Coordinates of C-alpha atoms and ligand atoms in Angstrom, one line a residue:
X21 CA -17.5 -14.2 12.7
X22 CA -16.9 -13.3 9.1
X23 CA -18.3 -10.4 8.3
X24 CA -20.2 -9.4 5.2
X25 CA -19.1 -6.6 4.3
X26 CA -17.1 -6.1 0.9
X27 CA -13.4 -6.7 1.8
X28 CA -10.3 -5.5 1.0
X29 CA -6.5 -6.0 1.2
X30 CA -3.6 -3.7 0.8
X31 CA -0.3 -3.4 2.8
X32 CA 3.2 -2.0 2.8
X33 CA 6.6 -3.9 3.0
X34 CA 9.0 -2.9 6.3
X35 CA 12.1 -1.6 3.8
X36 CA 11.9 1.0 5.8
X37 CA 9.6 3.3 8.0
X38 CA 8.4 7.5 7.5
X39 CA 5.6 7.7 5.5
X40 CA 5.4 10.5 3.6
X41 CA 3.0 12.7 1.6
X42 CA 3.0 10.8 -1.0
X43 CA 2.2 7.5 1.0
X44 CA -1.1 9.8 2.3
X45 CA -1.7 11.0 -1.1
X46 CA -1.7 8.0 -3.0
X47 CA -3.0 5.2 -0.5
X48 CA -3.2 5.4 3.2
X49 CA -6.1 8.3 2.7
X50 CA -8.1 5.3 0.9
X51 CA -7.0 2.9 3.8
X52 CA -8.5 5.7 6.4
X53 CA -12.0 5.8 4.5
X54 CA -12.3 2.6 3.3
X55 CA -12.1 1.5 6.7
X56 CA -15.4 2.5 7.7
X57 CA -17.0 0.4 4.8
X58 CA -15.2 -2.7 4.5
X59 CA -13.9 -5.5 6.1
X60 CA -10.5 -4.6 5.9
X61 CA -6.9 -6.3 6.2
X62 CA -3.8 -4.5 6.6
X63 CA -0.7 -6.4 6.0
X64 CA 2.8 -6.0 6.9
X65 CA 5.1 -7.5 4.8
X66 CA 7.9 -8.5 7.1
X67 CA 8.4 -12.1 4.9
X68 CA 9.0 -9.9 1.5
X69 CA 11.3 -7.5 3.4
X70 CA 14.2 -10.3 3.6
X71 CA 14.4 -11.1 -0.2
X72 CA 16.1 -7.3 -0.1
X73 CA 17.8 -6.9 3.4
X74 CA 18.4 -11.0 4.3
X75 CA 21.3 -10.1 6.2
X76 CA 19.6 -7.0 8.4
X77 CA 17.2 -9.1 10.8
X78 CA 17.3 -6.2 13.2
X79 CA 16.4 -3.3 11.1
X80 CA 13.3 -5.8 9.6
X81 CA 12.1 -5.9 13.2
X82 CA 12.1 -2.3 14.0
X83 CA 10.6 -1.3 10.6
X84 CA 7.8 -4.0 11.0
X85 CA 6.7 -1.9 14.3
X86 CA 7.7 1.4 13.1
X87 CA 5.6 0.6 9.8
X88 CA 2.4 -0.5 13.0
X89 CA 3.4 2.9 14.4
X90 CA 2.9 5.3 11.2
X91 CA -0.4 3.1 10.5
X92 CA -1.8 4.1 14.2
X93 CA -0.6 7.6 14.0
X94 CA -2.2 8.1 10.6
X95 CA -5.8 6.8 12.0
X96 CA -5.9 2.8 10.8
X97 CA -7.6 1.5 13.6
X98 CA -7.1 -2.3 14.5
X99 CA -10.6 -1.9 16.2
X100 CA -12.1 -1.8 12.6
X101 CA -9.7 -3.5 10.6
X102 CA -7.1 -6.6 10.9
X103 CA -3.3 -5.8 10.7
X104 CA -1.9 -9.0 9.2
X105 CA 1.7 -10.0 10.1
X106 CA 3.0 -12.0 7.0
X107 CA 5.7 -14.3 8.6
X108 CA 2.7 -15.4 11.0
X109 CA 0.2 -16.8 8.3
X110 CA 1.1 -20.2 7.1
X111 CA -1.5 -20.0 4.3
X112 CA 0.6 -17.7 2.8
X113 CA 3.5 -19.8 2.0
X114 CA 1.4 -22.3 1.5
X115 CA -0.3 -20.5 -1.0
X116 CA 2.7 -18.6 -2.7
X117 CA 3.6 -22.2 -3.8
X118 CA 0.7 -23.5 -5.1
X119 CA 0.3 -20.0 -7.3
X120 CA 4.0 -20.3 -8.8
X121 CA 2.7 -23.3 -10.8
X122 CA 0.4 -20.6 -12.5
X123 CA 2.4 -17.9 -13.6
X124 CA 5.1 -18.7 -16.2
X125 CA 8.4 -18.3 -15.2
X126 CA 9.3 -15.6 -17.9
X127 CA 6.1 -13.3 -17.1
X128 CA 7.7 -12.9 -13.5
X129 CA 10.6 -11.8 -14.8
X130 CA 8.9 -9.3 -17.4
X131 CA 6.8 -7.9 -14.3
X132 CA 7.6 -4.5 -14.8
X133 CA 7.5 -3.2 -11.3
X134 CA 10.1 -6.0 -10.8
X135 CA 12.3 -4.5 -13.2
X136 CA 12.2 -0.8 -12.1
X137 CA 13.3 -2.2 -8.7
X138 CA 15.9 -3.6 -10.0
X139 CA 17.2 -0.6 -11.5
X140 CA 16.7 1.6 -8.1
X141 CA 18.0 -0.9 -5.7
X142 CA 21.0 -1.3 -8.1
X143 CA 20.3 -5.1 -7.5
X144 CA 22.2 -6.1 -10.6
X145 CA 21.7 -9.4 -10.9
X146 CA 22.9 -11.3 -7.8
X147 CA 19.6 -11.0 -6.3
X148 CA 18.5 -14.1 -4.3
X149 CA 15.8 -16.3 -6.0
X150 CA 13.5 -15.1 -3.2
X151 CA 13.5 -11.8 -4.9
X152 CA 11.3 -12.3 -7.9
X153 CA 9.6 -14.4 -5.9
X154 CA 8.2 -12.5 -4.2
X155 CA 6.0 -11.0 -7.0
X156 CA 4.3 -14.5 -6.6
X157 CA 3.9 -13.9 -2.6
X158 CA 2.3 -11.0 -3.4
X159 CA -0.5 -12.7 -4.8
X160 CA -0.2 -15.0 -2.2
X161 CA -0.5 -12.6 0.1
X162 CA -3.6 -10.6 -1.4
X163 CA -5.6 -14.0 -2.5
X164 CA -5.6 -15.6 0.9
X165 CA -7.7 -12.6 2.4
X166 CA -10.7 -12.8 -1.1
X167 CA -10.9 -9.2 -1.0
X168 CA -12.6 -7.6 -3.7
X169 CA -10.4 -4.4 -3.7
X170 CA -6.6 -3.8 -3.0
X171 CA -6.1 0.2 -2.6
X172 CA -2.5 0.6 -4.2
X173 CA 0.0 3.2 -5.5
X174 CA 0.6 3.4 -9.1
X175 CA 3.6 1.6 -8.7
X176 CA 2.0 -1.6 -7.7
X177 CA -0.7 -2.0 -10.5
X178 CA 1.1 -4.6 -12.0
X179 CA 1.3 -6.6 -9.3
X180 CA -2.2 -6.2 -9.4
X181 CA -2.9 -7.2 -12.5
X182 CA -0.6 -10.3 -12.0
X183 CA -2.7 -11.4 -9.4
X184 CA -6.0 -11.1 -10.8
X185 CA -4.4 -13.9 -13.9
X186 CA -3.6 -16.0 -11.2
X187 CA -7.3 -16.0 -9.9
X188 CA -8.6 -16.1 -13.7
X189 CA -6.7 -18.9 -13.7
X190 CA -7.3 -20.9 -10.6
X191 CA -10.8 -20.6 -10.8
X192 CA -10.7 -21.6 -14.7
X193 CA -8.1 -24.5 -13.8
X194 CA -9.8 -25.9 -10.5
X195 CA -13.2 -24.5 -10.1
X196 CA -14.4 -25.4 -13.6
X197 CA -15.4 -21.7 -14.5
X198 CA -15.6 -21.3 -17.9
X199 CA -13.1 -19.3 -20.3
X200 CA -16.0 -16.7 -21.2
X201 CA -17.1 -15.4 -17.7
X202 CA -16.3 -12.0 -17.0
X203 CA -13.6 -11.5 -14.2
X204 CA -16.2 -9.6 -12.0
X205 CA -18.4 -12.9 -12.4
X206 CA -15.6 -15.4 -11.2
X207 CA -16.9 -15.7 -7.7
X208 CA -20.6 -16.2 -8.5
X209 CA -19.8 -18.3 -10.7
X210 CA -18.4 -21.1 -8.0
X211 CA -14.8 -19.8 -8.5
X212 CA -12.8 -20.2 -5.0
X213 CA -11.4 -16.5 -5.7
X214 CA -12.9 -13.1 -6.4
X215 CA -10.9 -11.3 -9.4
X216 CA -9.7 -8.7 -7.2
X217 CA -9.7 -4.7 -8.6
X218 CA -6.6 -2.3 -8.2
X219 CA -7.8 0.7 -6.3
X220 CA -5.9 3.9 -6.5
X221 CA -5.4 6.9 -4.4
X222 CA -6.9 10.3 -5.6
X223 CA -3.0 11.6 -6.9
X224 CA -1.3 8.2 -8.1
X225 CA 1.8 10.4 -8.1
X226 CA 2.9 13.5 -6.6
X227 CA 5.4 15.4 -7.1
X228 CA 8.4 15.8 -4.8
X229 CA 9.1 19.3 -3.2
X230 CA 12.6 19.3 -6.0
X231 CA 9.7 19.1 -9.1
X232 CA 11.6 16.9 -10.6
X233 CA 10.6 13.3 -9.9
X234 CA 7.7 11.5 -7.6
X235 CA 7.5 12.0 -4.0
X236 CA 10.6 9.8 -2.8
X237 CA 12.0 8.9 0.8
X238 CA 14.9 8.2 -1.1
X239 CA 15.5 11.1 -3.0
X240 CA 15.2 13.5 -0.6
X241 CA 12.1 15.6 -1.6
X242 CA 10.0 14.5 0.8
X243 CA 8.1 16.0 3.5
X244 CA 7.7 13.2 6.2
X245 CA 4.0 13.1 7.9
X246 CA 6.1 13.3 11.6
X247 CA 8.4 15.8 10.2
X248 CA 8.1 19.3 12.7
X249 CA 5.7 22.5 11.5
X250 CA 9.2 24.4 10.6
X251 CA 10.2 21.5 8.3
X252 CA 7.5 21.3 7.0
X253 CA 6.9 25.2 6.1
X254 CA 10.8 25.3 5.0
X255 CA 10.1 22.7 2.4
X256 CA 7.3 24.0 1.4
X257 CA 9.0 27.6 0.6
X258 CA 12.2 25.2 -1.1
X259 CA 9.1 24.6 -3.9
X260 CA 11.1 26.5 -7.4
X261 CA 8.0 28.4 -9.6
X262 CA 10.2 29.1 -11.8
X263 CA 7.5 32.8 -12.5
X264 CA 9.6 35.2 -14.1
X265 CA 6.8 38.1 -12.7
X266 CA 4.0 38.3 -9.8
X267 CA 1.5 37.6 -12.9
X268 CA 3.3 35.3 -14.5
X269 CA 1.3 32.0 -14.6
X270 CA 1.9 28.8 -12.1
X271 CA 2.8 25.7 -14.9
X272 CA -0.1 22.8 -14.1
X273 CA 2.8 20.4 -13.8
X274 CA 4.7 22.4 -10.7
X275 CA 4.1 20.4 -7.4
X276 CA 2.9 23.7 -6.1
X277 CA 0.0 23.8 -8.4
X278 CA -0.5 19.7 -7.6
X279 CA -0.5 20.3 -3.8
X280 CA -2.9 23.1 -4.5
X281 CA -5.8 19.9 -5.5
X282 CA -4.2 17.9 -2.8
X283 CA -4.2 19.8 0.2
X284 CA -6.2 22.1 -0.2
X285 CA -10.3 22.7 0.3
X286 CA -11.6 22.0 -3.8
X287 CA -12.7 25.5 -4.2
X288 CA -10.2 27.0 -2.3
X289 CA -7.8 25.7 -5.0
X290 CA -9.9 25.9 -7.9
X291 CA -9.6 30.3 -6.8
X292 CA -6.0 30.4 -6.8
X293 CA -5.8 28.2 -10.0
X294 CA -7.7 30.6 -11.7
X295 CA -6.1 33.8 -10.1
X296 CA -3.0 32.6 -11.2
X297 CA -4.0 31.7 -14.8
X298 CA -5.7 35.3 -15.2
X299 CA -2.7 36.9 -15.0
X300 CA -3.4 39.0 -12.0
X301 CA -0.4 39.7 -8.9
X302 CA -0.1 36.0 -7.2
X303 CA 2.9 36.3 -4.0
X304 CA 3.8 33.0 -4.5
X305 CA 5.4 32.8 -0.9
X306 CA 1.3 33.6 0.5
X307 CA 0.1 30.7 -1.4
X308 CA 2.9 28.5 -0.1
X309 CA 2.0 30.0 3.8
X310 CA -0.6 28.9 3.1
X311 CA -0.9 25.2 1.5
X312 CA 2.6 25.0 4.5
X313 CA -0.6 25.1 7.0
X314 CA -3.0 23.3 5.2
X315 CA -0.6 20.3 5.5
X316 CA 0.3 20.8 8.4
X317 CA -3.1 20.5 9.9
X318 CA -3.8 17.7 8.6
X319 CA -0.6 16.2 10.0
X320 CA -0.6 17.5 13.3
X321 CA -2.4 14.6 15.0
X322 CA -0.5 12.2 13.5
X323 CA 2.7 13.7 14.5
X324 CA 1.4 13.5 18.4
X325 CA 0.2 10.0 18.2
X326 CA 3.8 8.8 16.3
X327 CA 5.7 10.5 19.5
X328 CA 2.8 9.0 22.1
X329 CA 4.0 5.4 20.5
X330 CA 7.5 6.1 20.9
X331 CA 7.2 5.1 24.9
X332 CA 7.8 1.7 26.2
X333 CA 3.8 1.9 27.0
X334 CA 3.9 2.2 23.1
X335 CA 6.0 -0.2 21.8
X336 CA 3.5 -2.4 24.3
X337 CA 0.8 -1.4 22.8
X338 CA 2.0 -2.0 19.2
X339 CA 3.1 -5.5 20.1
X340 CA -0.2 -6.6 21.2
X341 CA -1.7 -5.0 18.7
X342 CA 0.5 -7.5 16.0
X343 CA -0.6 -10.1 18.2
X344 CA -4.3 -9.6 18.0
X345 CA -4.7 -9.7 14.2
X346 CA -2.6 -13.0 14.4
X347 CA -5.9 -14.9 15.0
X348 CA -8.0 -13.2 12.8
X349 CA -6.2 -12.9 9.9
X350 CA -4.9 -16.8 10.1
X351 CA -8.9 -17.9 10.4
X352 CA -9.3 -16.5 7.0
X353 CA -6.8 -17.4 5.3
X354 CA -6.9 -20.8 6.3
X355 CA -10.6 -21.0 5.3
X356 CA -9.0 -19.6 2.0
X357 CA -5.9 -22.5 1.8
X358 CA -8.8 -24.8 2.5
X359 CA -11.3 -24.3 -0.2
X360 CA -8.1 -24.2 -2.4
X361 CA -6.6 -27.6 -2.0
X362 CA -10.3 -28.4 -1.6
X363 CA -10.6 -27.0 -5.3
X364 CA -7.2 -29.0 -6.4
X365 CA -8.1 -32.3 -5.0
X366 CA -5.1 -32.2 -2.5
X367 CA -7.9 -31.7 0.4
X368 CA -6.4 -35.0 2.3
X369 CA -7.0 -34.1 5.7
X370 CA -8.5 -30.6 7.6
X371 CA -5.4 -28.8 9.6
X372 CA -6.6 -28.5 13.3
X373 CA -7.9 -31.7 12.7
X374 CA -6.8 -34.9 13.8
X375 CA -6.6 -37.5 11.2
X376 CA -7.9 -41.3 11.8
Ligands
LIG17 N1 4.8 -4.7 -2.4 C1 4.0 -3.9 -2.1 C2 4.8 -2.7 -1.7 O1 6.2 -2.8 -1.7 C3 3.6 -4.3 -0.2 C4 2.9 -5.5 0.1 C5 2.9 -6.4 -0.2 C6 1.6 -5.3 -0.6 N2 2.2 -7.8 -0.3 C7 1.1 -6.9 -0.6 C8 0.4 -4.7 -1.5 C9 -0.2 -6.5 -1.5 C10 -0.8 -4.7 -1.5 C11 -1.3 -5.9 -1.3 O2 4.6 -1.2 -1.7

């Protein structure tokens, strides 16, 4: 049953739903392309959601369903890819514990992604033990599926780096892979784990319409994939270009300039940028209308599919998609766990096989 295509794994944490254009160009677009050529696993990190929302199980459940709706609406296809519900994959929890022995505690605590989250979510010093633990858990999410690639946004790079360290160390400690074997050759050299690579999106950091920050749900500067057409155009119109005259250039770092590259055909974007640079008269209003229309054309089918899923029949479909991914995901993750336990010499019994 296992496919010979190279594998990818990536995922989202159901701390909220509501995908925006930053998610799209940073990661979703990549997933859509990759699901055609790769054996894809898309993970809903619902256990990780408890690291910051432990007292809100109903929210986590609603967000879990919401993420799957978002994915289906964008075009991730459960016929081509496997959707993985983290809480139903016991091998992930077991690998987390085993991997926790391979990462120095201080290194986890220095992980820049965790540090940023502690700041931006205002966690202070009262976060639970499980919070930093999730970084180790993420290594297990990934390695349980032995993927080659992990498509993520820029903010996840530190986690992927840690995951690579775990894979290297595991292979060296337990699979006898030599210290000088390059990461790319670990699997060939007998390592249980291929050392996976991060794959960043076409645009790693999409600006918000405020022109100040990265597009983010919490900063009130995002265009959501499910905003209606009018709202999209209004948000694009709100971008300030700060050009003193109609012949002034458009700064490269202005969100409108970035949106040209992100959402218009390459040639058209280049032409508009050349017009701006050459001192021609360019009306921002026209350009914003063109960008708004392009964004609307991109997201219209997603909006429609998302609305269809907000029905009782849609809800049923989402639940059945979640259930159908579980068996396939467990088949792969159990195989990985068995290989890891064998390498660690703790393969006393194979799960599912009666002990004599
Ligand atoms: N931490 C990721 C995020 O917040 C979600 C995630 C969990 C993930 N496990 C993963 C991403 C494994 C990639 C691979 O976006």
